[in-house]
Amino acid sequence: MVPVTYYLTLSALMFTLGIVGVVIRRNAIVVFMCIELMLNAVNLSFVALSRLVGNLDGQIAVFFVMVVAAAEAAVGLAIIISLFRSAKSVETSDANQLNG
Amino acid sequence: MEQNGVTALGYIPLFPLIGSVLAFIIGRSKRDAAGWIATLASAMAFAVVVALVMAMPEEAEYYYRAFTWFSVGGFTLDFAFRFDHLTAVMCLVVTGIGSLIHLYSVAYMAEDEGRHRFFAYLNLFMFSMLLLVLGANLLVLFVGWEGVGLCSYLLIGFWFKNLSYAGAGRKAFVVNRIGDAGFLFGMFMLYRQFDTLDFAELAQAISVNASPELLPLYFVVALCLFVGATGKSAQIPLFVWLPDAMAGPTPVSALIHAATMVTAGVYMMARLNFLFDLAPQAQAIVAIVAVFTAMVAALTALTQNDIKKVLAYSTVSQLGFMFMAAGAGVYWVAVFHLVTHAFFKACLFLGAGSVIHGCHHEQDMRHMGGLWSKMPITAATYGISTLAIAGIYPLSGYFSKHAILAALEGGHNPALEGLLELLVPMASVTAFLTAFYMTRSFAMTFLGSYRGHAHPHESPLRMTAPLIVLAGLALVGGLWLGGTLPHYLAPVLGSPAEHGHESIIEGLMHSWIGIAGIGVGLLCYTSLSQIPATIYRVIGPLSTLSLNKFYFDELYAAVVVKPLEAIARVLFRVVDQGMIDGAVNGTAAVVDVSGEVARSTQTGQVRHYAFFMFVAALLMLFLFVFAGRV
Amino acid sequence: MTALFFLVALVLLISAVGVVASRNAIHSALFLVGNLMSVAVMFAMLNAHFLAVVQVIVYAGAIMVLVLFVLMLLNIKLENQPALGKLVIGLAGLGGLAFLWMMVPLLQRSFAAIPQSAVDVQGSVREVGKLLYTQYVFPFEAASLLIMAAVVGAVMLAKRRYRA
């Protein structure tokens, strides 16, 4: 039986890697994938804690996170496509229309 | 009957309010509909009032709590209405005469571009005035009080493209505000002492608190409230706005500056009679101010050539008569004169409007004359009202004016001891002057030969019909009300002293003052027209004084307006341009600079934003872990 | 069991590092597939069988296929701008370390606060389904609306010429 703390630590590591990726990568699709990484890290700790407290609510939460992730994938990738269409690139540094 | 009381009370002010909104909205596309909507709304309010009065049992009163306005600490203020006999009389006057004037205005304003605005304001005014008379506490009354002030400003300055008209509106507003300040102070003091603003509770509290140490408070409060009344009801020293208020359309002058709004002060004194009764010195001041106002305004009216200005000063003078009665402590007489005055003065103003309409917007009586044959209905109704205001038996003005003089004479206010020998003759002289200047205006307008260049014609039926109704009321209203009104108002204002019936002969004898005034006036302005000129030459300086309205405007200009302007200039230069503008510009500069700094963070790079979010998350985490408890 | 955990955890971390560090986006995507598979294994080890299956089908299957499809469609292989400065990467790494450093005590504290349960929950399809269609039926319906909105939105955004 693996202690729940192990899972939580693993989740924290994975989340951190995701965060660092979001900050340092410039390819919008990779940024998007790093966000998936963070979501999965959270999912992992949800399931681990669900096991710890002994009810299924955590797993239900993971289910809904997946729903949101799927919706996000659809909309996010559509945005990336239209971004590519207007800027001929998926570099986030080229999408600087908000520059004040 | 519901838990909140008689719901019908709520409809009375509601109809004009809805009418106002509808008249404005619908009137924007269909100008002609506005007048009829407003008239209908006003007539419906009148119908509700009549129904309520009919259904009301003896000595009863209705109460309706619309909603709780606010509740602060232990103090709860309801937006509540109270309908007793005094309110009933006021409501009948406001909605009844108001409806007639609405009807008249439909024809009078038929060609004005902004008539939807006009009727919206007119109905809004009705709404405010009804709030004023229906309010069950001082604050609701005050809302109406301010509302009529606002509507008066809007309507006087209705033709705001003319700068002097707009100025007249502003003047009315500012002068009214000065009075309102007094009213507010009075209200604050009452609340501080009694923790309530409800009329019934105040009456209760004051009747059990008649101890001598509270009398100075009552005196001060009564005086403050009277200052408010001088503003709204145009008494010395705050009457200067009313003559200028003639800048508005004539129906406005009839409705606001003769029949309703200016009577607010009288109504307020009658409503708070329990307070004024305990402040005899304040009552004495009221009476003295009233007599002087009546006198000065009547003297000014003698020499005015603008037909509406004569009526305006006459209104000030007649309001003086009402306050005489209130100051003498005989409130029902004040209300009585208020009602009869509403009849004949509304008729006079509407008649003047008819004349102005017929003479193609000529207001100077020197360019009129001989209109008797050209506009007979107007002339007849104007003539009846002139007789009424002069106080000729058996017209309405006779009864109320006679009752006022009797009340003043029979007053037993110790503070007026010794002064009555002066005041009563002054009031009588004023009554004589009233008859004289009204006859002058009638003679200059309708008698003799026409001196103008327009082609005067009679007004349409929609304008003459209200005139006829009002003239009829002026004719018989006094006879009818003189007997019934004192008993009707007794539950609110106390029982009046009984006085026996007088025969026609006695009545005619008692109206000798008015008859004399009319006789002298007719003599001067028809057959012996050289007399006035001679008189003016002889008493030259005095007539100049009258012609220039006793220099009240100039006095205010020198004493109040000029210093205020100087202070305002200093404030403008130093405080406004230097400090306030400096502060504003400084703020703008700070925002500008900080914006420049903040702008550099807005790179438009999503990655940078993500980075800032990361840093913020780190900071939050830091706070959680090391500073807070999780 | 523990040995298996460490093995999977190693794969998980290496693939996560691969997602972040690969210069080629397609490599990142493939690493992410590996990462998601390892998470699925973790779910299975935690008795969340339903989620493990959904993870493989929805995440590693549907979503990642979509991502790869977009990558192929847009035909981007390398980031064509010069790599980020060492300073930025170093800062981000430091931030990440600080994040971890604070995360650990936070987790420990929360962990101590949670009452341990003796019940060994089984996240079977039956159990999760029962909960999903009873207690969580309204969020579930709301989720379907969300998906619906996302589909419509995605079509609107990706249409070649759309009028706002």
Short mmCIF file of C-alpha atoms in Angstrom, two decimals, chain C residues 45-115:
data_model
loop_
_atom_site.label_atom_id
_atom_site.label_comp_id
_atom_site.label_asym_id
_atom_site.label_seq_id
_atom_site.Cartn_x
_atom_site.Cartn_y
_atom_site.Cartn_z
CA MET C 45 -3.58 1.88 -8.41
CA LEU C 46 -5.84 4.16 -6.34
CA ASN C 47 -8.87 1.98 -7.12
CA ALA C 48 -10.35 4.63 -9.41
CA HIS C 49 -11.01 2.19 -12.21
CA PHE C 50 -13.65 4.22 -13.98
CA LEU C 51 -11.47 7.32 -14.07
CA ALA C 52 -8.50 5.30 -15.28
CA VAL C 53 -10.49 4.09 -18.28
CA VAL C 54 -11.94 7.55 -18.99
CA GLN C 55 -8.44 9.01 -18.73
CA VAL C 56 -7.19 6.68 -21.44
CA ILE C 57 -10.19 7.07 -23.72
CA VAL C 58 -10.96 10.78 -23.32
CA TYR C 59 -7.60 12.31 -22.50
CA ALA C 60 -4.95 10.17 -24.10
CA GLY C 61 -7.36 9.23 -26.86
CA ALA C 62 -9.70 12.03 -27.87
CA ILE C 63 -8.04 15.17 -26.60
CA MET C 64 -4.49 14.26 -27.57
CA VAL C 65 -5.57 13.11 -31.01
CA LEU C 66 -7.21 16.49 -31.42
CA VAL C 67 -3.99 18.24 -30.37
CA LEU C 68 -1.86 16.18 -32.71
CA PHE C 69 -4.35 16.76 -35.48
CA VAL C 70 -4.06 20.53 -35.03
CA LEU C 71 -0.28 20.27 -34.92
CA MET C 72 -0.24 18.36 -38.21
CA LEU C 73 -2.79 20.72 -39.72
CA LEU C 74 -0.76 23.78 -38.89
CA ASN C 75 2.48 21.97 -39.70
CA ILE C 76 4.65 23.55 -37.03
CA LYS C 77 7.65 21.65 -35.90
CA LEU C 78 10.18 23.88 -34.30
CA GLU C 79 9.78 27.11 -32.42
CA ASN C 80 11.16 29.42 -35.03
CA GLN C 81 12.22 32.13 -32.64
CA PRO C 82 15.50 31.99 -30.75
CA ALA C 83 15.31 30.09 -27.50
CA LEU C 84 14.55 31.99 -24.32
CA GLY C 85 17.39 33.56 -22.39
CA LYS C 86 18.94 31.57 -19.58
CA LEU C 87 17.81 34.27 -17.20
CA VAL C 88 14.13 33.65 -17.90
CA ILE C 89 14.50 29.91 -17.65
CA GLY C 90 16.50 30.27 -14.46
CA LEU C 91 13.90 32.61 -12.97
CA ALA C 92 11.09 30.25 -13.89
CA GLY C 93 13.00 27.34 -12.41
CA LEU C 94 13.64 29.27 -9.20
CA GLY C 95 9.97 30.16 -9.04
CA GLY C 96 9.07 26.54 -9.48
CA LEU C 97 11.41 25.51 -6.69
CA ALA C 98 9.98 28.16 -4.39
CA PHE C 99 6.55 26.89 -5.26
CA LEU C 100 7.48 23.36 -4.36
CA TRP C 101 9.23 24.46 -1.22
CA MET C 102 6.07 26.11 0.03
CA MET C 103 3.77 23.43 -1.29
CA VAL C 104 5.27 20.72 0.87
CA PRO C 105 4.54 22.19 4.30
CA LEU C 106 1.12 23.23 3.06
CA LEU C 107 0.33 19.69 1.97
CA GLN C 108 1.66 18.26 5.19
CA ARG C 109 -0.49 20.57 7.24
CA SER C 110 -3.65 19.88 5.22
CA PHE C 111 -2.89 16.22 5.35
CA ALA C 112 -2.76 16.24 9.12
CA ALA C 113 -6.12 17.98 9.20
CA ILE C 114 -7.94 15.36 7.13
CA PRO C 115 -9.53 12.52 9.08
#
